[in-house]
Amino acid sequence: MELIPAAVEAYSEKYTSPESEVMYKLNRETHLKVELPHMLSGQVQGQFLRMVSYMVRPRRILELGTYTGYSAICLSAGLTPDGILHTVDVNEELETLCQKYFEASGNAHKIKMHIGKAAEIIEQLDEVFDLVFIDADKAGYEQYYDLVWEKLRPGGFILADNVLYHGQVLLPESERGRQAKAMVDFCEKVLADDRAEQVLLTIRDGVLMIRKK
Ligand SMILES: C[S@@+](CC[C@H](N)C(=O)[O-])C[C@H]1O[C@@H](n2cnc3c(N)ncnc32)[C@H](O)[C@@H]1O
């Protein structure tokens, strides 16, 4: 299902800041060498994540789902001078490529990559987060939301990616795939949570932006 008409997407890309040379190369190398390159955030969502980071000026960021490091580099842009972004991925094969581009971005000293299951790594991190980006396995979102909530400062933000799941969330319940069901359940959970306020942004595959009251 085409969520955003191609012409609108192209128009949005035209008037969004272009990728830096490093981000362009990372995007290209991911498409050439890594499976499932559609998972990478890309120019418009990447620029959105950069903007959020510059607005929040976070000291601690948590990202679940590093993939090839594109969104991690974007999110690291607005970190305070003593800021750290913790990013977690279960796939150890991605680490070398990520580190290469973290170095190229100039922010490698602020990005700490953890290899392991998101739920286990979250428990191990003794941090208070200003900003969290959830972009790992869709079935885990509800659990990740609960686990990060206690570690999120009041007034802090969670961004959850793929909440439109290629438009499948709009299908009748019986026709939705497992991942789309997980996304609907996650959005329902946040909607019912009085401790949060949220907005569902129709950027790319849908981003739910949540603020801890
Ligand atoms: C959609 S990709 C992340 C894309 C990346 N954030 C970006 O925008 O460029 C999802 C990633 O989550 C990872 N992943 C899947 N299940 C996971 C889990 N249980 N714990 C940690 N990472 C997981 C996958 O290996 C994959 O690299």
Coordinates of N, CA and C and ligand atoms in Angstrom, one line a residue:
M1 N 0.9 -1.2 0.0 CA 0.0 0.0 0.0 C 0.9 1.3 0.0
E2 N 0.6 2.2 -1.0 CA 1.4 3.4 -1.0 C 0.8 4.4 0.0
L3 N 1.6 4.7 1.1 CA 1.1 5.5 2.1 C 1.1 7.0 1.7
I4 N 2.3 7.4 1.2 CA 2.5 8.8 0.7 C 2.7 8.7 -0.8
P5 N 1.9 9.5 -1.5 CA 2.0 9.4 -3.0 C 3.5 9.8 -3.4
A6 N 4.0 9.1 -4.4 CA 5.4 9.2 -4.8 C 5.8 10.7 -5.1
A7 N 4.8 11.4 -5.7 CA 5.1 12.8 -6.0 C 5.3 13.7 -4.8
V8 N 4.4 13.3 -3.7 CA 4.5 14.1 -2.5 C 5.9 13.8 -1.8
E9 N 6.2 12.5 -1.8 CA 7.5 12.1 -1.2 C 8.7 12.8 -1.9
A10 N 8.6 12.8 -3.2 CA 9.7 13.5 -4.0 C 9.8 15.0 -3.6
Y11 N 8.6 15.6 -3.5 CA 8.5 17.0 -3.1 C 9.1 17.2 -1.8
S12 N 8.7 16.3 -0.8 CA 9.3 16.4 0.5 C 10.8 16.3 0.6
E13 N 11.3 15.4 -0.2 CA 12.7 15.2 -0.3 C 13.4 16.4 -0.9
K14 N 12.8 17.0 -1.9 CA 13.4 18.1 -2.6 C 13.6 19.3 -1.6
Y15 N 12.6 19.5 -0.7 CA 12.7 20.7 0.2 C 13.1 20.3 1.6
T16 N 13.7 19.1 1.7 CA 14.4 18.7 3.0 C 15.9 18.8 2.7
S17 N 16.6 19.2 3.7 CA 18.1 19.3 3.6 C 18.6 18.0 3.0
P18 N 19.5 18.1 2.1 CA 20.1 16.8 1.5 C 20.9 16.1 2.5
E19 N 21.1 14.8 2.2 CA 22.0 14.0 3.1 C 23.5 14.5 3.0
S20 N 24.2 14.5 4.1 CA 25.6 14.8 4.1 C 26.3 13.7 3.2
E21 N 27.6 13.9 2.9 CA 28.3 12.9 2.1 C 28.4 11.6 2.9
V22 N 28.6 11.7 4.2 CA 28.7 10.5 5.0 C 27.4 9.7 5.0
M23 N 26.3 10.4 5.2 CA 25.0 9.7 5.2 C 24.6 9.1 3.9
Y24 N 25.0 9.9 2.8 CA 24.7 9.4 1.5 C 25.5 8.1 1.3
K25 N 26.8 8.0 1.7 CA 27.6 6.8 1.5 C 27.1 5.7 2.3
L26 N 26.6 6.0 3.5 CA 26.1 4.9 4.4 C 24.8 4.3 3.8
N27 N 23.9 5.2 3.3 CA 22.7 4.8 2.7 C 23.0 3.9 1.5
R28 N 24.0 4.3 0.7 CA 24.3 3.6 -0.6 C 25.0 2.2 -0.2
E29 N 25.9 2.2 0.7 CA 26.5 1.0 1.1 C 25.5 0.0 1.7
T30 N 24.6 0.5 2.5 CA 23.5 -0.4 3.0 C 22.7 -1.0 1.9
H31 N 22.3 -0.2 0.9 CA 21.6 -0.7 -0.2 C 22.4 -1.7 -1.1
L32 N 23.7 -1.5 -1.1 CA 24.5 -2.4 -2.0 C 24.8 -3.7 -1.3
K33 N 25.0 -3.7 0.1 CA 25.6 -4.8 0.8 C 24.7 -5.5 1.9
V34 N 23.7 -4.8 2.3 CA 23.0 -5.3 3.5 C 21.6 -5.7 3.1
E35 N 21.1 -6.8 3.8 CA 19.7 -7.3 3.5 C 18.7 -6.2 4.1
L36 N 17.6 -6.2 3.5 CA 16.4 -5.4 3.9 C 16.8 -3.9 4.1
P37 N 17.4 -3.2 3.0 CA 17.8 -1.8 3.1 C 16.6 -0.9 3.3
H38 N 15.4 -1.3 3.0 CA 14.2 -0.4 3.3 C 14.1 -0.1 4.8
M39 N 14.8 -0.8 5.6 CA 14.7 -0.6 7.1 C 15.4 0.7 7.5
L40 N 16.3 1.2 6.7 CA 17.1 2.4 7.0 C 16.2 3.6 6.9
S41 N 16.3 4.5 7.9 CA 15.4 5.7 8.0 C 15.4 6.6 6.8
G42 N 16.5 6.9 6.2 CA 16.6 7.7 5.0 C 16.6 9.2 5.2
Q43 N 16.6 9.9 4.1 CA 16.8 11.4 4.2 C 15.8 12.1 5.0
V44 N 14.5 12.0 4.7 CA 13.5 12.8 5.3 C 13.3 12.4 6.8
Q45 N 13.2 11.1 7.1 CA 13.0 10.7 8.5 C 14.3 11.0 9.3
G46 N 15.5 10.8 8.6 CA 16.8 11.0 9.2 C 16.9 12.5 9.6
Q47 N 16.5 13.4 8.7 CA 16.5 14.8 9.0 C 15.5 15.2 10.1
F48 N 14.4 14.5 10.1 CA 13.4 14.7 11.2 C 14.1 14.3 12.6
L49 N 14.7 13.2 12.6 CA 15.4 12.7 13.9 C 16.5 13.7 14.3
R50 N 17.2 14.2 13.4 CA 18.2 15.3 13.7 C 17.6 16.5 14.3
M51 N 16.5 16.9 13.7 CA 15.8 18.1 14.2 C 15.3 17.9 15.6
V52 N 14.7 16.7 15.9 CA 14.2 16.4 17.2 C 15.4 16.5 18.2
S53 N 16.5 15.9 17.8 CA 17.6 15.9 18.7 C 18.1 17.3 19.0
Y54 N 18.2 18.1 17.9 CA 18.6 19.5 18.2 C 17.6 20.3 19.0
M55 N 16.3 19.9 18.9 CA 15.3 20.6 19.7 C 15.4 20.2 21.2
V56 N 15.6 18.9 21.4 CA 15.5 18.4 22.8 C 16.9 18.6 23.5
R57 N 18.0 18.6 22.7 CA 19.3 18.7 23.3 C 19.6 17.7 24.4
P58 N 19.4 16.4 24.0 CA 19.4 15.3 25.0 C 20.8 15.1 25.5
R59 N 20.9 14.6 26.8 CA 22.2 14.2 27.4 C 22.3 12.7 27.2
R60 N 21.1 12.0 27.3 CA 21.1 10.5 27.1 C 20.0 10.1 26.1
I61 N 20.4 9.4 25.1 CA 19.5 8.9 24.1 C 19.6 7.3 24.2
L62 N 18.5 6.7 24.0 CA 18.5 5.2 23.8 C 17.8 4.9 22.5
E63 N 18.5 4.1 21.7 CA 17.9 3.7 20.4 C 17.8 2.1 20.4
L64 N 16.7 1.6 20.1 CA 16.5 0.1 20.0 C 16.3 -0.2 18.5
G65 N 17.3 -0.9 18.0 CA 17.3 -1.2 16.5 C 18.3 -0.3 15.8
T66 N 19.6 -0.7 15.8 CA 20.6 0.2 15.2 C 20.6 0.0 13.7
Y67 N 20.5 -1.3 13.2 CA 20.7 -1.7 11.8 C 22.0 -1.2 11.4
T68 N 22.1 -0.3 10.3 CA 23.5 0.1 9.9 C 23.9 1.5 10.5
G69 N 23.2 2.0 11.4 CA 23.6 3.1 12.2 C 23.1 4.5 11.7
Y70 N 22.3 4.4 10.6 CA 21.8 5.7 10.0 C 21.1 6.6 11.0
S71 N 20.1 6.0 11.7 CA 19.3 6.8 12.6 C 20.1 7.2 13.8
A72 N 21.0 6.3 14.2 CA 21.9 6.6 15.4 C 22.7 7.9 15.2
I73 N 23.3 8.0 14.0 CA 24.1 9.2 13.6 C 23.2 10.4 13.6
C74 N 22.0 10.3 13.0 CA 21.1 11.4 12.9 C 20.7 11.9 14.4
L75 N 20.4 10.9 15.2 CA 19.9 11.3 16.6 C 21.1 11.8 17.4
S76 N 22.3 11.5 17.1 CA 23.4 11.9 17.9 C 23.8 13.4 17.7
A77 N 23.2 14.0 16.6 CA 23.6 15.3 16.2 C 23.4 16.4 17.3
G78 N 22.3 16.3 18.1 CA 22.0 17.3 19.0 C 22.4 17.0 20.5
L79 N 23.1 16.0 20.7 CA 23.6 15.6 22.0 C 24.4 16.7 22.7
T80 N 24.2 16.9 24.0 CA 25.0 17.8 24.7 C 26.5 17.4 24.6
P81 N 27.4 18.3 25.0 CA 28.9 17.9 24.8 C 29.2 16.7 25.6
D82 N 28.5 16.4 26.8 CA 28.8 15.2 27.5 C 27.8 14.1 27.2
G83 N 27.1 14.3 26.1 CA 26.0 13.4 25.8 C 26.4 12.0 25.3
I84 N 25.6 11.0 25.5 CA 25.9 9.6 25.0 C 24.6 9.1 24.4
L85 N 24.7 8.4 23.3 CA 23.6 7.7 22.7 C 23.9 6.2 22.8
H86 N 23.1 5.5 23.5 CA 23.2 4.0 23.6 C 22.3 3.4 22.5
T87 N 22.9 2.6 21.6 CA 22.1 2.0 20.6 C 22.2 0.5 20.6
V88 N 21.1 -0.3 20.4 CA 21.1 -1.7 20.7 C 20.7 -2.4 19.4
D89 N 21.4 -3.5 19.1 CA 21.0 -4.4 18.0 C 21.4 -5.8 18.3
V90 N 20.5 -6.7 17.9 CA 20.7 -8.1 18.2 C 21.7 -8.7 17.2
N91 N 21.9 -8.0 16.0 CA 22.7 -8.6 14.9 C 24.1 -8.1 15.0
E92 N 25.0 -9.0 15.4 CA 26.4 -8.6 15.6 C 27.1 -8.4 14.3
E93 N 26.6 -8.9 13.2 CA 27.2 -8.8 11.9 C 27.2 -7.3 11.4
L94 N 26.4 -6.5 12.0 CA 26.2 -5.1 11.6 C 27.3 -4.2 12.3
E95 N 28.0 -4.7 13.3 CA 28.8 -3.8 14.1 C 29.9 -3.1 13.4
T96 N 30.6 -3.8 12.5 CA 31.8 -3.3 11.9 C 31.4 -2.1 10.9
L97 N 30.3 -2.3 10.2 CA 29.8 -1.3 9.3 C 29.3 0.0 10.1
C98 N 28.6 -0.3 11.2 CA 28.2 0.8 12.0 C 29.4 1.6 12.6
Q99 N 30.4 0.9 13.1 CA 31.5 1.6 13.7 C 32.2 2.5 12.6
K100 N 32.3 1.9 11.4 CA 33.0 2.7 10.3 C 32.3 4.0 10.1
Y101 N 31.0 4.0 10.1 CA 30.2 5.2 9.8 C 30.1 6.1 11.1
F102 N 30.1 5.5 12.3 CA 30.1 6.3 13.5 C 31.4 7.2 13.5
E103 N 32.5 6.5 13.1 CA 33.8 7.3 13.0 C 33.7 8.4 12.0
A104 N 33.2 8.0 10.8 CA 33.1 9.0 9.7 C 32.2 10.2 10.1
S105 N 31.2 10.0 11.0 CA 30.3 11.0 11.3 C 30.9 12.0 12.3
G106 N 32.0 11.6 12.9 CA 32.7 12.5 13.9 C 32.1 12.3 15.3
N107 N 31.1 11.5 15.5 CA 30.4 11.3 16.8 C 30.6 10.0 17.4
A108 N 31.6 9.2 16.9 CA 31.8 7.9 17.5 C 32.0 7.9 19.0
H109 N 32.7 8.9 19.5 CA 32.9 9.0 20.9 C 31.7 9.2 21.7
K110 N 30.6 9.5 21.1 CA 29.3 9.7 21.8 C 28.3 8.6 21.5
I111 N 28.7 7.6 20.7 CA 27.7 6.5 20.4 C 28.3 5.2 20.9
K112 N 27.5 4.6 21.8 CA 27.9 3.3 22.4 C 26.9 2.2 21.8
M113 N 27.5 1.3 21.1 CA 26.7 0.3 20.5 C 26.7 -1.0 21.4
H114 N 25.5 -1.5 21.6 CA 25.4 -2.8 22.5 C 24.8 -3.9 21.6
I115 N 25.5 -5.0 21.6 CA 25.0 -6.1 20.8 C 24.2 -7.0 21.8
G116 N 23.0 -7.3 21.5 CA 22.2 -8.1 22.4 C 20.7 -7.9 22.2
K117 N 19.9 -8.6 22.9 CA 18.4 -8.4 22.8 C 18.0 -7.1 23.6
A118 N 17.2 -6.3 22.9 CA 16.8 -5.0 23.5 C 16.4 -5.1 24.9
A119 N 15.5 -6.0 25.2 CA 14.9 -6.1 26.6 C 16.0 -6.3 27.6
E120 N 17.0 -7.2 27.3 CA 18.0 -7.5 28.2 C 19.0 -6.3 28.4
I121 N 19.3 -5.6 27.3 CA 20.2 -4.4 27.4 C 19.6 -3.3 28.2
I122 N 18.3 -3.0 27.9 CA 17.6 -1.9 28.6 C 17.8 -2.1 30.1
E123 N 17.5 -3.3 30.6 CA 17.6 -3.6 32.0 C 19.0 -3.3 32.6
Q124 N 20.0 -3.5 31.7 CA 21.4 -3.4 32.2 C 21.9 -1.9 32.3
L125 N 21.1 -1.0 31.6 CA 21.6 0.4 31.4 C 21.1 1.2 32.6
D126 N 22.1 1.7 33.4 CA 21.8 2.6 34.5 C 21.8 4.0 34.1
E127 N 20.8 4.5 33.4 CA 20.7 5.8 32.8 C 19.3 6.4 33.0
V128 N 19.2 7.7 32.9 CA 18.0 8.4 32.8 C 17.9 9.0 31.4
F129 N 17.0 8.6 30.6 CA 17.0 9.0 29.2 C 16.1 10.3 28.9
D130 N 16.6 11.1 28.0 CA 15.8 12.3 27.6 C 15.0 12.0 26.3
L131 N 15.5 11.0 25.5 CA 14.9 10.7 24.2 C 15.2 9.2 23.9
V132 N 14.1 8.5 23.5 CA 14.2 7.1 23.2 C 13.6 6.9 21.8
F133 N 14.3 6.1 20.9 CA 13.8 5.8 19.6 C 13.6 4.3 19.6
I134 N 12.4 3.8 19.4 CA 12.1 2.4 19.4 C 11.9 2.0 17.9
D135 N 12.8 1.1 17.4 CA 12.8 0.8 16.0 C 13.3 -0.7 15.9
A136 N 13.1 -1.5 16.9 CA 13.5 -2.9 16.8 C 12.3 -3.8 16.4
D137 N 12.3 -5.1 16.8 CA 11.2 -6.0 16.4 C 9.9 -5.4 16.9
K138 N 8.9 -5.5 16.0 CA 7.6 -4.9 16.3 C 6.9 -5.6 17.5
A139 N 7.0 -6.9 17.6 CA 6.4 -7.6 18.7 C 6.9 -7.2 20.0
G140 N 8.0 -6.5 20.1 CA 8.6 -6.1 21.4 C 8.2 -4.7 21.8
Y141 N 7.5 -3.9 21.0 CA 7.3 -2.5 21.3 C 6.6 -2.3 22.7
E142 N 5.6 -3.1 22.9 CA 4.8 -2.9 24.2 C 5.8 -3.1 25.4
Q143 N 6.6 -4.2 25.3 CA 7.5 -4.5 26.4 C 8.5 -3.4 26.5
Y144 N 9.1 -2.9 25.4 CA 10.1 -1.9 25.4 C 9.6 -0.6 26.0
Y145 N 8.3 -0.3 25.7 CA 7.6 0.9 26.2 C 7.6 0.8 27.8
D146 N 7.2 -0.3 28.3 CA 7.1 -0.5 29.8 C 8.5 -0.4 30.4
L147 N 9.5 -1.1 29.7 CA 10.9 -1.1 30.3 C 11.5 0.3 30.3
V148 N 11.3 1.0 29.2 CA 12.0 2.3 29.1 C 11.3 3.4 29.9
W149 N 10.0 3.2 30.2 CA 9.2 4.3 30.9 C 9.9 4.7 32.2
E150 N 10.3 3.7 33.0 CA 10.9 4.1 34.3 C 12.2 4.8 34.2
K151 N 12.9 4.6 33.0 CA 14.2 5.2 32.8 C 14.1 6.5 32.0
L152 N 12.9 6.9 31.7 CA 12.7 8.1 30.9 C 12.3 9.3 31.9
R153 N 13.0 10.4 31.7 CA 12.8 11.5 32.6 C 11.4 12.1 32.4
P154 N 10.7 12.6 33.4 CA 9.4 13.4 33.1 C 9.7 14.5 32.1
G155 N 8.9 14.6 31.1 CA 9.1 15.6 30.0 C 9.9 15.0 28.9
G156 N 10.4 13.8 29.1 CA 11.2 13.1 28.0 C 10.3 12.5 26.9
F157 N 11.0 12.2 25.8 CA 10.2 11.8 24.6 C 10.6 10.3 24.2
I158 N 9.6 9.6 23.7 CA 9.8 8.4 23.0 C 9.3 8.6 21.5
L159 N 10.1 8.1 20.6 CA 9.7 8.1 19.2 C 9.6 6.6 18.8
A160 N 8.4 6.2 18.3 CA 8.3 4.8 17.9 C 8.0 4.7 16.4
D161 N 8.9 3.9 15.7 CA 8.8 3.9 14.2 C 7.9 2.8 13.7
N162 N 7.5 3.0 12.5 CA 6.7 2.0 11.7 C 5.3 1.7 12.3
V163 N 4.7 2.7 13.0 CA 3.4 2.5 13.6 C 2.3 2.4 12.5
L164 N 2.6 2.7 11.2 CA 1.5 2.5 10.2 C 1.8 1.2 9.5
Y165 N 2.9 0.6 9.7 CA 3.3 -0.7 9.1 C 2.8 -0.9 7.7
H166 N 3.3 -0.1 6.8 CA 3.1 -0.1 5.4 C 1.6 0.0 5.1
G167 N 0.8 0.6 6.0 CA -0.6 0.8 5.8 C -1.5 -0.4 6.2
Q168 N -0.8 -1.5 6.6 CA -1.6 -2.7 7.0 C -2.4 -2.5 8.3
V169 N -2.1 -1.5 9.0 CA -2.9 -1.2 10.3 C -4.3 -0.7 9.9
L170 N -4.5 -0.3 8.6 CA -5.8 0.2 8.2 C -6.7 -0.9 7.7
L171 N -6.1 -2.1 7.5 CA -6.9 -3.3 7.0 C -7.8 -3.8 8.1
P172 N -8.9 -4.5 7.8 CA -9.7 -5.1 8.8 C -8.8 -6.0 9.7
E173 N -9.1 -6.2 10.9 CA -8.3 -6.9 11.9 C -7.8 -8.3 11.3
S174 N -8.8 -9.0 10.7 CA -8.5 -10.4 10.3 C -7.5 -10.4 9.1
E175 N -7.3 -9.3 8.4 CA -6.4 -9.2 7.3 C -5.0 -8.7 7.6
R176 N -4.9 -8.2 8.9 CA -3.6 -7.6 9.3 C -2.6 -8.7 9.6
G177 N -1.3 -8.5 9.2 CA -0.2 -9.4 9.6 C 0.1 -9.2 11.1
R178 N 1.0 -10.1 11.5 CA 1.4 -10.1 12.9 C 2.0 -8.8 13.4
Q179 N 2.9 -8.3 12.5 CA 3.6 -7.0 12.9 C 2.6 -5.8 12.9
A180 N 1.7 -5.8 12.0 CA 0.7 -4.7 12.0 C -0.2 -4.8 13.2
K181 N -0.5 -6.0 13.6 CA -1.3 -6.2 14.8 C -0.6 -5.7 16.0
A182 N 0.7 -6.0 16.0 CA 1.5 -5.5 17.2 C 1.6 -4.0 17.2
M183 N 1.6 -3.3 16.0 CA 1.6 -1.9 16.0 C 0.3 -1.3 16.5
V184 N -0.8 -1.9 16.1 CA -2.1 -1.4 16.5 C -2.2 -1.5 18.1
D185 N -1.8 -2.7 18.6 CA -1.9 -3.0 20.0 C -1.0 -1.9 20.8
F186 N 0.2 -1.7 20.2 CA 1.1 -0.7 20.8 C 0.4 0.7 20.9
C187 N -0.1 1.1 19.8 CA -0.8 2.5 19.7 C -2.0 2.5 20.7
E188 N -2.7 1.4 20.8 CA -3.9 1.4 21.7 C -3.3 1.5 23.2
K189 N -2.2 0.9 23.4 CA -1.7 0.9 24.8 C -1.3 2.3 25.2
V190 N -0.6 3.0 24.2 CA -0.2 4.4 24.5 C -1.4 5.3 24.7
L191 N -2.4 5.1 23.8 CA -3.6 5.9 23.8 C -4.3 5.8 25.2
A192 N -4.2 4.6 25.8 CA -4.9 4.4 27.1 C -4.1 4.8 28.3
D193 N -2.8 5.3 28.0 CA -1.9 5.6 29.1 C -2.0 7.1 29.5
D194 N -2.6 7.4 30.6 CA -2.8 8.8 31.1 C -1.5 9.5 31.4
R195 N -0.5 8.7 31.5 CA 0.8 9.3 31.8 C 1.5 9.9 30.6
A196 N 0.9 9.7 29.4 CA 1.6 10.1 28.2 C 0.7 11.0 27.4
E197 N 1.3 11.9 26.6 CA 0.5 12.5 25.5 C 1.3 12.2 24.2
Q198 N 0.6 12.1 23.1 CA 1.2 11.6 21.9 C 0.6 12.2 20.6
V199 N 1.4 12.1 19.5 CA 0.9 12.5 18.2 C 1.5 11.5 17.2
L200 N 0.6 11.0 16.3 CA 1.0 10.0 15.3 C 1.3 10.8 14.0
L201 N 2.6 10.8 13.6 CA 3.1 11.6 12.5 C 3.1 10.6 11.3
T202 N 2.6 11.1 10.1 CA 2.6 10.3 8.9 C 3.8 10.4 8.1
I203 N 5.0 10.5 8.8 CA 6.3 10.5 8.1 C 6.6 9.1 7.7
R204 N 7.1 8.9 6.5 CA 7.5 7.6 6.0 C 6.5 6.5 6.4
D205 N 6.9 5.6 7.4 CA 6.0 4.4 7.7 C 5.3 4.7 9.0
G206 N 5.3 6.0 9.4 CA 4.6 6.4 10.6 C 5.4 6.4 11.9
V207 N 5.5 7.6 12.6 CA 6.2 7.7 13.8 C 5.3 8.2 14.9
L208 N 5.2 7.4 16.0 CA 4.4 7.9 17.1 C 5.4 8.6 18.1
M209 N 5.1 9.9 18.3 CA 5.9 10.7 19.2 C 5.2 10.9 20.5
I210 N 5.8 10.4 21.6 CA 5.2 10.3 22.9 C 6.0 11.2 23.9
R211 N 5.2 11.9 24.7 CA 5.9 12.7 25.8 C 5.4 12.2 27.1
K212 N 6.4 12.0 28.0 CA 6.1 11.6 29.4 C 5.7 12.8 30.1
K213 N 4.4 12.8 30.6 CA 3.9 14.1 31.3 C 4.7 14.3 32.6
Ligands
LIG1 C1 14.1 -1.3 11.2 S1 15.7 -1.8 11.6 C2 16.4 -0.4 12.4 C3 16.7 0.7 11.4 C4 17.5 1.9 12.0 N1 17.0 2.4 13.3 C5 17.5 3.0 11.0 O1 16.6 3.8 11.0 O2 18.4 3.1 10.1 C6 15.5 -2.9 13.0 C7 16.7 -3.5 13.6 O3 16.3 -4.1 14.9 C8 17.1 -5.2 15.1 N2 16.4 -6.1 16.1 C9 15.4 -7.0 15.8 N3 15.0 -7.6 17.0 C10 15.8 -7.1 18.0 C11 15.8 -7.3 19.4 N4 15.0 -8.2 20.0 N5 16.8 -6.6 20.1 C12 17.6 -5.7 19.5 N6 17.5 -5.4 18.1 C13 16.6 -6.1 17.4 C14 17.3 -5.9 13.8 O4 18.5 -6.6 13.8 C15 17.4 -4.6 12.9 O5 18.8 -4.2 12.6

